[in-house]
Coordinates of C-alpha atoms and ligand atoms in Angstrom, one line a residue:
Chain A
X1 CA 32.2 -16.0 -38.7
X2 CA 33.3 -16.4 -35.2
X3 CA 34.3 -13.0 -34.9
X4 CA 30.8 -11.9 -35.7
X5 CA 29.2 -14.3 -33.6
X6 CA 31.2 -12.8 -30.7
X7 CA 30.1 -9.0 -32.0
X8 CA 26.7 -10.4 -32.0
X9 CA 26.6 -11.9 -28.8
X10 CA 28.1 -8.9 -27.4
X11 CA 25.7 -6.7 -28.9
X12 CA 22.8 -8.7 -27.4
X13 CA 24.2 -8.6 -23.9
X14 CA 24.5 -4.7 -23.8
X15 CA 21.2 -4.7 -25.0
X16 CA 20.1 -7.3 -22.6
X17 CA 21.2 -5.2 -19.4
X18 CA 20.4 -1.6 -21.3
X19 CA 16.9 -2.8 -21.1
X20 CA 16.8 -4.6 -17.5
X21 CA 18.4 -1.0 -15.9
X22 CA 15.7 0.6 -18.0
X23 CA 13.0 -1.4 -16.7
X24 CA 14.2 -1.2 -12.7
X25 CA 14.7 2.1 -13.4
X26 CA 11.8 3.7 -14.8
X27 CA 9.4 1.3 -12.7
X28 CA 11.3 2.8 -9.8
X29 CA 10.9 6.5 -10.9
X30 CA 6.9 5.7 -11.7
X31 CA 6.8 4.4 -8.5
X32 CA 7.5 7.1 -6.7
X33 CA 5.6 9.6 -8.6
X34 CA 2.7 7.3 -7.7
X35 CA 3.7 8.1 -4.2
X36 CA 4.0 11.7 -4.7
X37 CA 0.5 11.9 -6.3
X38 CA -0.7 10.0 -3.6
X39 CA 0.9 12.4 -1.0
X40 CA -0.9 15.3 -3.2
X41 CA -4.2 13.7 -3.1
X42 CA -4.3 13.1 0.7
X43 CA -3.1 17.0 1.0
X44 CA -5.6 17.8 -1.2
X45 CA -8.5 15.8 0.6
X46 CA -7.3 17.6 3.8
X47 CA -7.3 20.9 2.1
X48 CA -10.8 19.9 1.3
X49 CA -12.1 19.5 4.8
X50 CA -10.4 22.2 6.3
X51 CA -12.3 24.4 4.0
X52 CA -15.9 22.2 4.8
X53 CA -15.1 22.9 8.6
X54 CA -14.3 26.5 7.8
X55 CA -17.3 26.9 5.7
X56 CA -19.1 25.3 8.4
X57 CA -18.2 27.6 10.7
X58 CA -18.3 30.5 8.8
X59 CA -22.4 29.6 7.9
X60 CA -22.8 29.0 11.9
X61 CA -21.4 32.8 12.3
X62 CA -23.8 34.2 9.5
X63 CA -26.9 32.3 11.0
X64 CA -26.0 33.2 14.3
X65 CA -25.6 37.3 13.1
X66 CA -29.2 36.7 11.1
X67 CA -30.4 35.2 14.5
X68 CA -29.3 37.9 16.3
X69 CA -29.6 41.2 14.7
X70 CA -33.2 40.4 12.8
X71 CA -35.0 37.7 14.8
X72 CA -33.7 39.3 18.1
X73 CA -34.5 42.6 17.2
X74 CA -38.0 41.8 15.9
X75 CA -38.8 39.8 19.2
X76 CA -37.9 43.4 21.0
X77 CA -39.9 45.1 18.9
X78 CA -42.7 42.3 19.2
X79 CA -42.2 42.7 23.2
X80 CA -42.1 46.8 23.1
X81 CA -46.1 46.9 20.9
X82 CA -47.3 43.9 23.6
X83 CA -46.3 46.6 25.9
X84 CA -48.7 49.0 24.5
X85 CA -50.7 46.6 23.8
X86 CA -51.0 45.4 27.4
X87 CA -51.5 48.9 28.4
X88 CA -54.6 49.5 26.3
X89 CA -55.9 46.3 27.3
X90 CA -55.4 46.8 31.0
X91 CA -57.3 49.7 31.2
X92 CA -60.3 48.4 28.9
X93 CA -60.7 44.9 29.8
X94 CA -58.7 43.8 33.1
X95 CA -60.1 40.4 32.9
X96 CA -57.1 39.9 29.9
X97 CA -54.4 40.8 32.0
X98 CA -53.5 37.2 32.8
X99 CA -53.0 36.4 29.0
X100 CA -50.9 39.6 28.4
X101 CA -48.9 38.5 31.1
X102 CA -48.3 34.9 29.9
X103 CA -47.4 36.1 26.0
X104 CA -44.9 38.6 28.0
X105 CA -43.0 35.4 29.7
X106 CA -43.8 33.3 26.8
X107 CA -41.8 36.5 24.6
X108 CA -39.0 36.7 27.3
X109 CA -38.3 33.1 27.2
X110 CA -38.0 32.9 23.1
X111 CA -35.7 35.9 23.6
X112 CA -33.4 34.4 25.9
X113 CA -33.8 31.9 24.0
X114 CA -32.9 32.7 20.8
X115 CA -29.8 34.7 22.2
X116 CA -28.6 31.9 24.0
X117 CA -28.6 29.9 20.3
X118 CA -26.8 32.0 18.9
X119 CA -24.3 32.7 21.5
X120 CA -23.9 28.4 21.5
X121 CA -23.6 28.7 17.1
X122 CA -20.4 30.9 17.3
X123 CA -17.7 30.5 20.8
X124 CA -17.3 34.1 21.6
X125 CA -15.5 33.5 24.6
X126 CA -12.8 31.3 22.8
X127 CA -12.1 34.1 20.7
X128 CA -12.3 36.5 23.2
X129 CA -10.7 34.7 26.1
X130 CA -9.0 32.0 24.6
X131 CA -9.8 28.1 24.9
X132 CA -9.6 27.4 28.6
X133 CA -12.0 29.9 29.1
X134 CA -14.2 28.8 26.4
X135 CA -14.0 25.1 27.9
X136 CA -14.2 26.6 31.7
X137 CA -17.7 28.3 30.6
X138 CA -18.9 25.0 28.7
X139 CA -18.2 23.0 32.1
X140 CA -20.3 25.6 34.1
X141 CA -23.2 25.5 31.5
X142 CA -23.1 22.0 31.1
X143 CA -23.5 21.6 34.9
X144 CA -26.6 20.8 36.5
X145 CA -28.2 18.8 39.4
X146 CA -27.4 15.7 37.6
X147 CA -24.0 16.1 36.4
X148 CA -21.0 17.6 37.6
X149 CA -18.8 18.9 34.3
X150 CA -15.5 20.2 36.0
X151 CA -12.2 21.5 34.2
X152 CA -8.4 20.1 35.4
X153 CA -5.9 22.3 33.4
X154 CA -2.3 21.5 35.0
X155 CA -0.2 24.3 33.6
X156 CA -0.8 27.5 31.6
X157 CA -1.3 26.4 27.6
X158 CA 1.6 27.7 25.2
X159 CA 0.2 29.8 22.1
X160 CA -2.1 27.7 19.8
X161 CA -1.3 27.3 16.5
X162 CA -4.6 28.9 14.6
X163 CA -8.0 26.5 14.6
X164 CA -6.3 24.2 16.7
X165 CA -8.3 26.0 19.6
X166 CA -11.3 26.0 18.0
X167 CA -10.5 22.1 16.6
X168 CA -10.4 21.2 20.4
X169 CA -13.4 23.3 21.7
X170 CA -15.7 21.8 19.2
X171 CA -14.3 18.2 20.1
X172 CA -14.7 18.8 23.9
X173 CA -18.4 20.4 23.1
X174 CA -19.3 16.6 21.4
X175 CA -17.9 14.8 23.7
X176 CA -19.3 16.3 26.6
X177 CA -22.7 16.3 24.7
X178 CA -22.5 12.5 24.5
X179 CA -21.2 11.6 28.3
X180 CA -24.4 13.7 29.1
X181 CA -26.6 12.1 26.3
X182 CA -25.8 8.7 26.2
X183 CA -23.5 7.8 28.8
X184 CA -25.9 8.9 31.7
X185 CA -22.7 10.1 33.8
X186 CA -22.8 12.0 37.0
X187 CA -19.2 13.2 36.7
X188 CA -17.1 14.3 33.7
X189 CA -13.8 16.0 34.0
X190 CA -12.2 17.6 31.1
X191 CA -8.6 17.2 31.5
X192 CA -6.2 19.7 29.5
X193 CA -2.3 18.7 29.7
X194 CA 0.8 20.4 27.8
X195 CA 3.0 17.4 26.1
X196 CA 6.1 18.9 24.4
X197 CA 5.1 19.9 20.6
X198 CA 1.3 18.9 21.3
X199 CA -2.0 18.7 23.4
X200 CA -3.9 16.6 25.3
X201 CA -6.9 16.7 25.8
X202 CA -9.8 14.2 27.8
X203 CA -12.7 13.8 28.6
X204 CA -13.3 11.1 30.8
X205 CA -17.1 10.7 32.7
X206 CA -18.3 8.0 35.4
X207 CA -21.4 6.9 32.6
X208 CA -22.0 3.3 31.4
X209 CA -19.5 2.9 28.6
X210 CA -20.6 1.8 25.1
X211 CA -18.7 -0.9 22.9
X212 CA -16.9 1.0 20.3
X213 CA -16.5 -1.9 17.4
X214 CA -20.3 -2.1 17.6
X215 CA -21.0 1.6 17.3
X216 CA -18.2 1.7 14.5
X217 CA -20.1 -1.0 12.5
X218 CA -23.6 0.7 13.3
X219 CA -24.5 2.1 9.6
X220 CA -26.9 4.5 11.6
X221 CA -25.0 6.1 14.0
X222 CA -24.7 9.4 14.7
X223 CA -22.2 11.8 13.6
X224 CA -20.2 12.9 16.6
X225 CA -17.8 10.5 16.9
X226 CA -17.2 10.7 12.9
X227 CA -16.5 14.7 12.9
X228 CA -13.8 14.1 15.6
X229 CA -12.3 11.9 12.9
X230 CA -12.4 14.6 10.0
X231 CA -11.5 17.3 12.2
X232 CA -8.4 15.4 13.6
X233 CA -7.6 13.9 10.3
X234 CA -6.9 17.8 9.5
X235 CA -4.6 18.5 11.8
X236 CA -3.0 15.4 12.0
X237 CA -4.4 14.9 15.5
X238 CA -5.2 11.3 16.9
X239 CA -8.2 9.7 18.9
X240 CA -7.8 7.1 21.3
X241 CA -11.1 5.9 22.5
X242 CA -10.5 3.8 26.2
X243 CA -14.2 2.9 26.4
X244 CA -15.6 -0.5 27.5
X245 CA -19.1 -1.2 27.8
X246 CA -19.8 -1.1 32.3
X247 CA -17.6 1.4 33.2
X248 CA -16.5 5.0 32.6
X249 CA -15.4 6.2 29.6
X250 CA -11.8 7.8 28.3
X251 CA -11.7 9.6 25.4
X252 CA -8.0 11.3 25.1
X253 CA -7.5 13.8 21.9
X254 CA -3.5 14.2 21.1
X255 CA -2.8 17.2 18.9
X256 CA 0.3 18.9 17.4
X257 CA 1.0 22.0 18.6
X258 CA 4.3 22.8 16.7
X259 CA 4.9 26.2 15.1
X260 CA 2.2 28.4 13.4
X261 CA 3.8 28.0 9.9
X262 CA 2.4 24.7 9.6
X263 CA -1.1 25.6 9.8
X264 CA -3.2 23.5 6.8
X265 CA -3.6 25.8 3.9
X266 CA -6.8 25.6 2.3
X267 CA -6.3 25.4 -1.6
X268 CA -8.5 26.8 -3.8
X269 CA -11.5 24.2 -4.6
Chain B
X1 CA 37.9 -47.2 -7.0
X2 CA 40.2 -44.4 -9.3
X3 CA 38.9 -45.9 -12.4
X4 CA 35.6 -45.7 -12.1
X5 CA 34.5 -44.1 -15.0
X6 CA 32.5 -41.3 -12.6
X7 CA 35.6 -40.6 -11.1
X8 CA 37.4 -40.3 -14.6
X9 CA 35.2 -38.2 -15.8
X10 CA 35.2 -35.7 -12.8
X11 CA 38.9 -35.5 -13.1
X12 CA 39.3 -35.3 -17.0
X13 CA 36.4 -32.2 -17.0
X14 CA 36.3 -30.7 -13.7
X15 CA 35.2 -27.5 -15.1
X16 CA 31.8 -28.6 -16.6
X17 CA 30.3 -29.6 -13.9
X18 CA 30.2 -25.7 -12.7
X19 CA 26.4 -25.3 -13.7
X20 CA 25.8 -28.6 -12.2
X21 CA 26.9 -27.3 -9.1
X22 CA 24.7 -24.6 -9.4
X23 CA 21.8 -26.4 -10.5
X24 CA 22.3 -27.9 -6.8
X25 CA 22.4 -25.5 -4.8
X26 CA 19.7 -23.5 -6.3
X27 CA 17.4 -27.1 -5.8
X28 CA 18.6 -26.9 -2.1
X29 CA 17.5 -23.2 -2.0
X30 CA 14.4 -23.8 -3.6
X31 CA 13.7 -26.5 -1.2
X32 CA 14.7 -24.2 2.1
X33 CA 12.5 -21.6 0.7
X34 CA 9.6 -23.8 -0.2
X35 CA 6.5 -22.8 1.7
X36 CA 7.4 -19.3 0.3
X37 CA 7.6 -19.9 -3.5
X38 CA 4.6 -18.9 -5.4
X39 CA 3.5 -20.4 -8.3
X40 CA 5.5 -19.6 -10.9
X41 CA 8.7 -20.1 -8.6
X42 CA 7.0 -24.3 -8.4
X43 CA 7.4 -24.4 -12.2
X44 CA 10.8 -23.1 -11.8
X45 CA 11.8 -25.6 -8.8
X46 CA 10.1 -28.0 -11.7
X47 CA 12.5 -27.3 -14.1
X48 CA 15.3 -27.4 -12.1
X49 CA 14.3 -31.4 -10.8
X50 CA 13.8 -32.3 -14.5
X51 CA 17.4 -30.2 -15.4
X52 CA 18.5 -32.1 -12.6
X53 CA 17.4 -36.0 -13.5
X54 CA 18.8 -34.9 -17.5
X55 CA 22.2 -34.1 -16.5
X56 CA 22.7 -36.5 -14.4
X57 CA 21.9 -38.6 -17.3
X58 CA 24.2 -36.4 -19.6
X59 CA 27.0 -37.2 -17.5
X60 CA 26.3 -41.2 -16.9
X61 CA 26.6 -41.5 -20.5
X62 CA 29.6 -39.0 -20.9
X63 CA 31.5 -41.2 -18.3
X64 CA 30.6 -44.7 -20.6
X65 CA 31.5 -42.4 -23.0
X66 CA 27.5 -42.9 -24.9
X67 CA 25.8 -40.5 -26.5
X68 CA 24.8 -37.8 -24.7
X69 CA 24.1 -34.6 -26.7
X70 CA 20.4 -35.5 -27.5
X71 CA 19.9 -34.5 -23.9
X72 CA 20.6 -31.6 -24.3
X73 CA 17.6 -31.2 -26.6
X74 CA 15.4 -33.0 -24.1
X75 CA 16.4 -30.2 -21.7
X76 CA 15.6 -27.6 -23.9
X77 CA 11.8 -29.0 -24.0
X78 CA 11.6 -29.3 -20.0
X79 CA 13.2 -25.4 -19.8
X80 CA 10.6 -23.9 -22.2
X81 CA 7.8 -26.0 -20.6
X82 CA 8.1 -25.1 -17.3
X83 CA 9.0 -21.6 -18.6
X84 CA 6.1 -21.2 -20.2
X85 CA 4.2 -22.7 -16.9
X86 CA 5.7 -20.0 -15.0
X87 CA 5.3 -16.7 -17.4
X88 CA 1.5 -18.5 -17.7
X89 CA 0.7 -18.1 -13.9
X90 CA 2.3 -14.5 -14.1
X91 CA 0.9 -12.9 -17.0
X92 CA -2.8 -13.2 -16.8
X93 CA -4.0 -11.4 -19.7
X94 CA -5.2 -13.1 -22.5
X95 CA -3.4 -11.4 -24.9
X96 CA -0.4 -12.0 -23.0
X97 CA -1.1 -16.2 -22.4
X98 CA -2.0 -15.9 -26.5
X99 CA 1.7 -15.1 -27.1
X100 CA 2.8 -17.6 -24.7
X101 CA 0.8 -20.1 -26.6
X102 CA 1.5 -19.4 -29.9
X103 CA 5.2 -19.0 -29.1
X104 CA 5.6 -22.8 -27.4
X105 CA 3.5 -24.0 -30.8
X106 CA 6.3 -22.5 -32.6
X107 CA 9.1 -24.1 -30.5
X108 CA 7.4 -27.6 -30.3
X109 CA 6.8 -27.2 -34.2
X110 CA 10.4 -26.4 -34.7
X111 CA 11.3 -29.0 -32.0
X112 CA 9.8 -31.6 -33.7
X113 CA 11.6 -30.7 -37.4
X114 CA 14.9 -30.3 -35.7
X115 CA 15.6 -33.2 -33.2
X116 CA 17.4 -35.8 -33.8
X117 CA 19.4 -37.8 -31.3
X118 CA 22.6 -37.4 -32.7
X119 CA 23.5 -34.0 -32.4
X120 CA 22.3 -30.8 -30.8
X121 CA 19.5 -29.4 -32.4
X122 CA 21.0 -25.9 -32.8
X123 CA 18.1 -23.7 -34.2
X124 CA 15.9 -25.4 -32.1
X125 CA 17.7 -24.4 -28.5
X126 CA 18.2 -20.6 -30.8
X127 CA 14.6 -20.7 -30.7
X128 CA 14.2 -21.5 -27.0
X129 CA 16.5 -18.5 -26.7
X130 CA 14.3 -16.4 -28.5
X131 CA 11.4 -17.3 -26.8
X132 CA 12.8 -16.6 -23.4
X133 CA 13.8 -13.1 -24.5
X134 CA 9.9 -12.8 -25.8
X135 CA 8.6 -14.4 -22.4
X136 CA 11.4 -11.8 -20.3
X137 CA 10.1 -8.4 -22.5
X138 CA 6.3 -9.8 -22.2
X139 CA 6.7 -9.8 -18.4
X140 CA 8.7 -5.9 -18.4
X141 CA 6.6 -4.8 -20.6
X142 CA 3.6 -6.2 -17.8
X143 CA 5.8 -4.8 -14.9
X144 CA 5.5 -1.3 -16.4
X145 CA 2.4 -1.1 -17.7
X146 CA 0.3 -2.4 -14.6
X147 CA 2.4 -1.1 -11.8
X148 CA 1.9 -3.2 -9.0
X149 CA 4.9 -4.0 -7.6
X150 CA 6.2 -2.0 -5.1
X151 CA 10.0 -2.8 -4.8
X152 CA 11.0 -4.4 -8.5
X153 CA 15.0 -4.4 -7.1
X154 CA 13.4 -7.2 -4.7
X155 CA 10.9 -8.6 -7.1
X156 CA 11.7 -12.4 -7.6
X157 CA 10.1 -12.7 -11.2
X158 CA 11.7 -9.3 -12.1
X159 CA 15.5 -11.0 -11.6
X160 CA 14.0 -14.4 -13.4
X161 CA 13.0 -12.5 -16.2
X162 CA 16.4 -10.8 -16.0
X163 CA 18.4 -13.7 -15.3
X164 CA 16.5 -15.0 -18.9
X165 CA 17.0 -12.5 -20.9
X166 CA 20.9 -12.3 -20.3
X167 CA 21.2 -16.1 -20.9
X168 CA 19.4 -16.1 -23.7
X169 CA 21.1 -13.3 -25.4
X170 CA 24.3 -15.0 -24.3
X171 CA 24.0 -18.1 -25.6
X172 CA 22.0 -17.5 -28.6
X173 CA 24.1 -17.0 -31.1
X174 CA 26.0 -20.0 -30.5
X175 CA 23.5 -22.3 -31.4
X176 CA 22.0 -20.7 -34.0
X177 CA 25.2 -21.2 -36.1
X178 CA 25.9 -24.6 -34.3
X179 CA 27.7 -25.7 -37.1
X180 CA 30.4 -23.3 -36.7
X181 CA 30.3 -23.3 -32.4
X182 CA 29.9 -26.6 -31.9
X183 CA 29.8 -28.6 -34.6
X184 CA 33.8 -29.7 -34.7
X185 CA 33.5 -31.6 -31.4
X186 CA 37.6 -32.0 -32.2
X187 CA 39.9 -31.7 -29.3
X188 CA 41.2 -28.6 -31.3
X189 CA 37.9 -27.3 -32.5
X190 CA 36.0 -24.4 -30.9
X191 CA 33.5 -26.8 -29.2
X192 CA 35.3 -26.7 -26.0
X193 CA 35.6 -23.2 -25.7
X194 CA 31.9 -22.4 -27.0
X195 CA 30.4 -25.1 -24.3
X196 CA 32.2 -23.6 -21.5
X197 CA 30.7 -20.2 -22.2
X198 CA 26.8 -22.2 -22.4
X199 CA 27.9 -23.7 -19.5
X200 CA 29.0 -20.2 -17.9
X201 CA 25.5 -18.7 -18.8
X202 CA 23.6 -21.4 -17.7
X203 CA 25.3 -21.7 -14.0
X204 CA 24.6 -17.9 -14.0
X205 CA 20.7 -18.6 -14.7
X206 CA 21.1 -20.9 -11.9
X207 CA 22.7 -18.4 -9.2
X208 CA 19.9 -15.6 -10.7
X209 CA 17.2 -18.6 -9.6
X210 CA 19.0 -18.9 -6.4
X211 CA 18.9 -15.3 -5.7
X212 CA 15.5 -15.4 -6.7
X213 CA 14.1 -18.0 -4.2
X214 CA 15.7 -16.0 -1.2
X215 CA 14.0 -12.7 -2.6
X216 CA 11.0 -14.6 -2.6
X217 CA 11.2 -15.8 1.0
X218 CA 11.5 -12.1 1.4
X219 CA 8.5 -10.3 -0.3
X220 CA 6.8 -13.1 1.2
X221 CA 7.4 -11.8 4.5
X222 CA 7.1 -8.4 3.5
X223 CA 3.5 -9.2 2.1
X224 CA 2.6 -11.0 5.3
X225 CA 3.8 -7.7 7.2
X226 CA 1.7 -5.2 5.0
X227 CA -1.7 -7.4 5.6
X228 CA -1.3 -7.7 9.5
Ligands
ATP301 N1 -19.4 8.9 26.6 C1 -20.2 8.0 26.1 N2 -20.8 7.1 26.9 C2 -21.6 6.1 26.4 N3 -21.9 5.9 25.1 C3 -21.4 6.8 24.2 C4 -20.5 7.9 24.7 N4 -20.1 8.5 23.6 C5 -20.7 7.9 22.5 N5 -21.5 6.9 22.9 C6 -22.2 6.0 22.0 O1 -21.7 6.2 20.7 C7 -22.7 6.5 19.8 C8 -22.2 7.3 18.7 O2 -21.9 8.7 19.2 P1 -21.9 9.9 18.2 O3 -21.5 11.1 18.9 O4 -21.1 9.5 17.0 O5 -23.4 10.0 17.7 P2 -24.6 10.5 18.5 O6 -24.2 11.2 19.7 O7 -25.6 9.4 18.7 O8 -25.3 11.5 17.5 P3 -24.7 13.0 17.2 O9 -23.4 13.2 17.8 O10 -24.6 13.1 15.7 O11 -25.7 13.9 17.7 C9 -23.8 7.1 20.6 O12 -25.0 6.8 20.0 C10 -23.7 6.3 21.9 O13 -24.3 5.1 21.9
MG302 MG1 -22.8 12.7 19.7

């Protein structure tokens, strides 16, 4: 009797710890496939976006082409008839020459305008000339009377790993937009700095500042502020806002920059 | 002073009054660790003051040589109790606290068939045994199904529920066939060697319960950390 009573007892206790190592075991492996799905899912969402953003760019090309090569071309045929037309008109009834001559300027204007549109939908001189170009030629345009937009680029930039040019353009682009919209600045300086393995980029303007909890709790704000988010979040980039309502505002963008192999794939959707 | 029956009794059985000094110490640790316990660990800390106040009884009466074995079914009551207390606050399901409920009907039913003051009421501390191992496989069986905890080798209830489940399946057997463990309380029976291996499980529930109250102190912390 004892004998089996020590047998049993024995028998219980193995299965006593069999079953604890089990349990701290497989919780422990379940645990970390949890993890490893959660890692999937946040590649997945940044899969995801990259593909919006490159979608979104790709549709800004297309309407910029459509812009160009059918609405452009029709305006210079538009322009060519009134040209005919004015002739005619000249000669029959001179008294109309005034309004000719008003739809001409009225024509020219749409035309530049329309090819400065869709110059602005697609950065042709990023991909021709590369970003400090690009970001030189948005300081120029940007300048006016009012504001002074002016580029400081300390040394020469190291090769860009793809996107990440066109990533930062678009970033400068909105914030320039706002410290012209909102900020009523008279100065902005763009301010483009090598770090080893990254970039980083500022924008800082002389304007009145803004409170950035408020704006972050404002349901009906615009979107700016939020791409910058998505479009970091891809490429693991960081915002630091150094804003304060009263005074100038900094706005410092710090990218990776690290070999072109780790460019974000896009997976199939 | 030498012949004070305390003193006797400390020299005649130094060796049983291991789990007592366990039972100590993990009081003391509960008490360091106090603004960290969570609820289930105050029903624990519970049973360890009533554990406490019985054996100190147990061995007032074991030094003027009274009776002293009811006690140990007395003890029995204030473990499941305060057992069931804790698994209660943990295991918030209702199809969970059913089992708890109908399993500490069962013991009090069986508790009340089986007492008796003069000896230990051996199917009656089986069945406390068998309960805990139900309480410890109720609370795994939560642990894997809901998935919440983050670090189980650091988990406080996780070691409890371990801590259980190995005293229980110790010390089972022994007093489910009481008569044969301890029933010949003869100085050349088996009850002295059956005792001293209760008495070896129970100081190691103790030391688990220690262990547990520092782990607890520690996910506490590590809770406060992730919510900053
Ligand atoms: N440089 C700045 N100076 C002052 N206020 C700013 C500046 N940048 C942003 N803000 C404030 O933050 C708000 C949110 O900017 P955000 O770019 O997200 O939206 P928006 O510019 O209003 O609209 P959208 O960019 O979608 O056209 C702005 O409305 C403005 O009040
Ligand atoms: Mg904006």
């Amino acid at each position: 009797m004892k004998l089996y009573i020590a047998v049993g007892t024995a028998v219980l206790l193995v299965m006593a710890i069999f079953i604890i190592v089990f349990v701290a075991y497989y919780q422990q492996k379940q645990i970390r496939q949890q993890l490893i799905l959660k890692e999937w899912q946040e590649k997945y969402r940044k899969g995801l976006l990259a593909a919006t953003l490159q979608a979104q760019e790709h549709e800004r090309r297309r309407i910029a082409q459509d812009l160009h090569d059918e609405i452009g071309t029709m305006l210079s045929v538009t322009k060519l008839s009134l040209n005919q037309l004015g002739r005619t008109v000249e000669h029959n009834d001179p008294s109309s020459t005034v309004l000719v001559q008003k739809t001409r300027s009225l024509l020219d204007e749409t035309i530049a305008n329309v090819r400065r549109i869709s110059r602005d939908l697609v950065p042709t001189t990023l991909e021709r000339f590369g970003l400090v170009s690009a970001l030189e030629e948005l300081a120029e345009k940007a300048s006016n009377g009012e504001v002074h937009v002016e580029l400081s680029c300390s040394d020469k930039l190291p090769p860009l790993m793809p996107q990440l040019d066109l990533t930062l353009f678009r970033i400068a682009q909105e914030l320039i937009n706002n410290a012209i919209k909102h900020a009523n600045a008279q100065h902005i300086i763009i301010d483009l700095h090598c770090q080893p393995n990254g970039i980083l980029l500022s924008v800082i303007d002389d304007g009145q500042g803004f409170d950035l909890d408020e704006i972050m709790k404002d349901r009906k704000r615009g979107l700016g502020l939020r791409n910058i988010e998505s479009r970091l979040n891809v490429i693991d980039g960081h915002v630091t806002f150094d804003v304060e309502e009263g005074r100038g505002s900094r706005i410092h963008i710090q990218v990776k920059n690290l070999k072109p192999e780790v460019e974000v794939e896009v997976e199939p959707v | 002073m030498v012949d004070h029956p305390y003193i006797q009794l400390v020299l005649k059985y130094p060796h049983s009054f291991l789990p007592d000094l366990f039972l100590v110490l993990a009081l003391v640790t509960g008490l360091v660790n106090y603004l960290f316990l969570d609820k289930a660990s105050h029903w624990l800390f519970r049973m360890l003051i009533l554990s406490l106040g019985i054996s100190l009884l147990q061995n007032h009466n074991a030094a003027y040589r009274l009776n002293n074995l009811y006690l140990y079914n007395l003890n029995s009551v204030a473990e499941i109790g305060c057992l069931t207390g804790a698994y209660w606050v943990e295991l918030k399901s209702k199809r969970n606290r059913t089992i708890l409920l109908i399993s500490l009907g069962v013991y009090l039913s069986v508790f009340l068939y089986d007492f008796s003051w003069t000896k230990i009421a051996g199917i009656t501390l089986g069945v406390q045994r068998i309960i805990m191992i139900v309480y410890a496989l109720l609370y795994f069986h939560y642990i894997l199904t809901k998935m919440q905890v983050q670090n189980i080798l650091i988990h406080a209830m996780f070691w409890i529920s371990a801590g259980a489940i190995v005293h229980a399946a110790g010390t089972l057997f022994v007093f489910l066939f009481v008569k044969v463990t301890l029933g010949d309380v003869s100085s050349n029976g088996s009850y002295g060697l059956y005792i001293q291996i209760v008495r070896a499980f129970t100081a190691f529930f103790y030391v688990v319960l220690i262990i547990s109250f520092w782990l607890r102190r520690r996910e506490f912390r590590m809770a406060e950390h992730i919510t900053v």
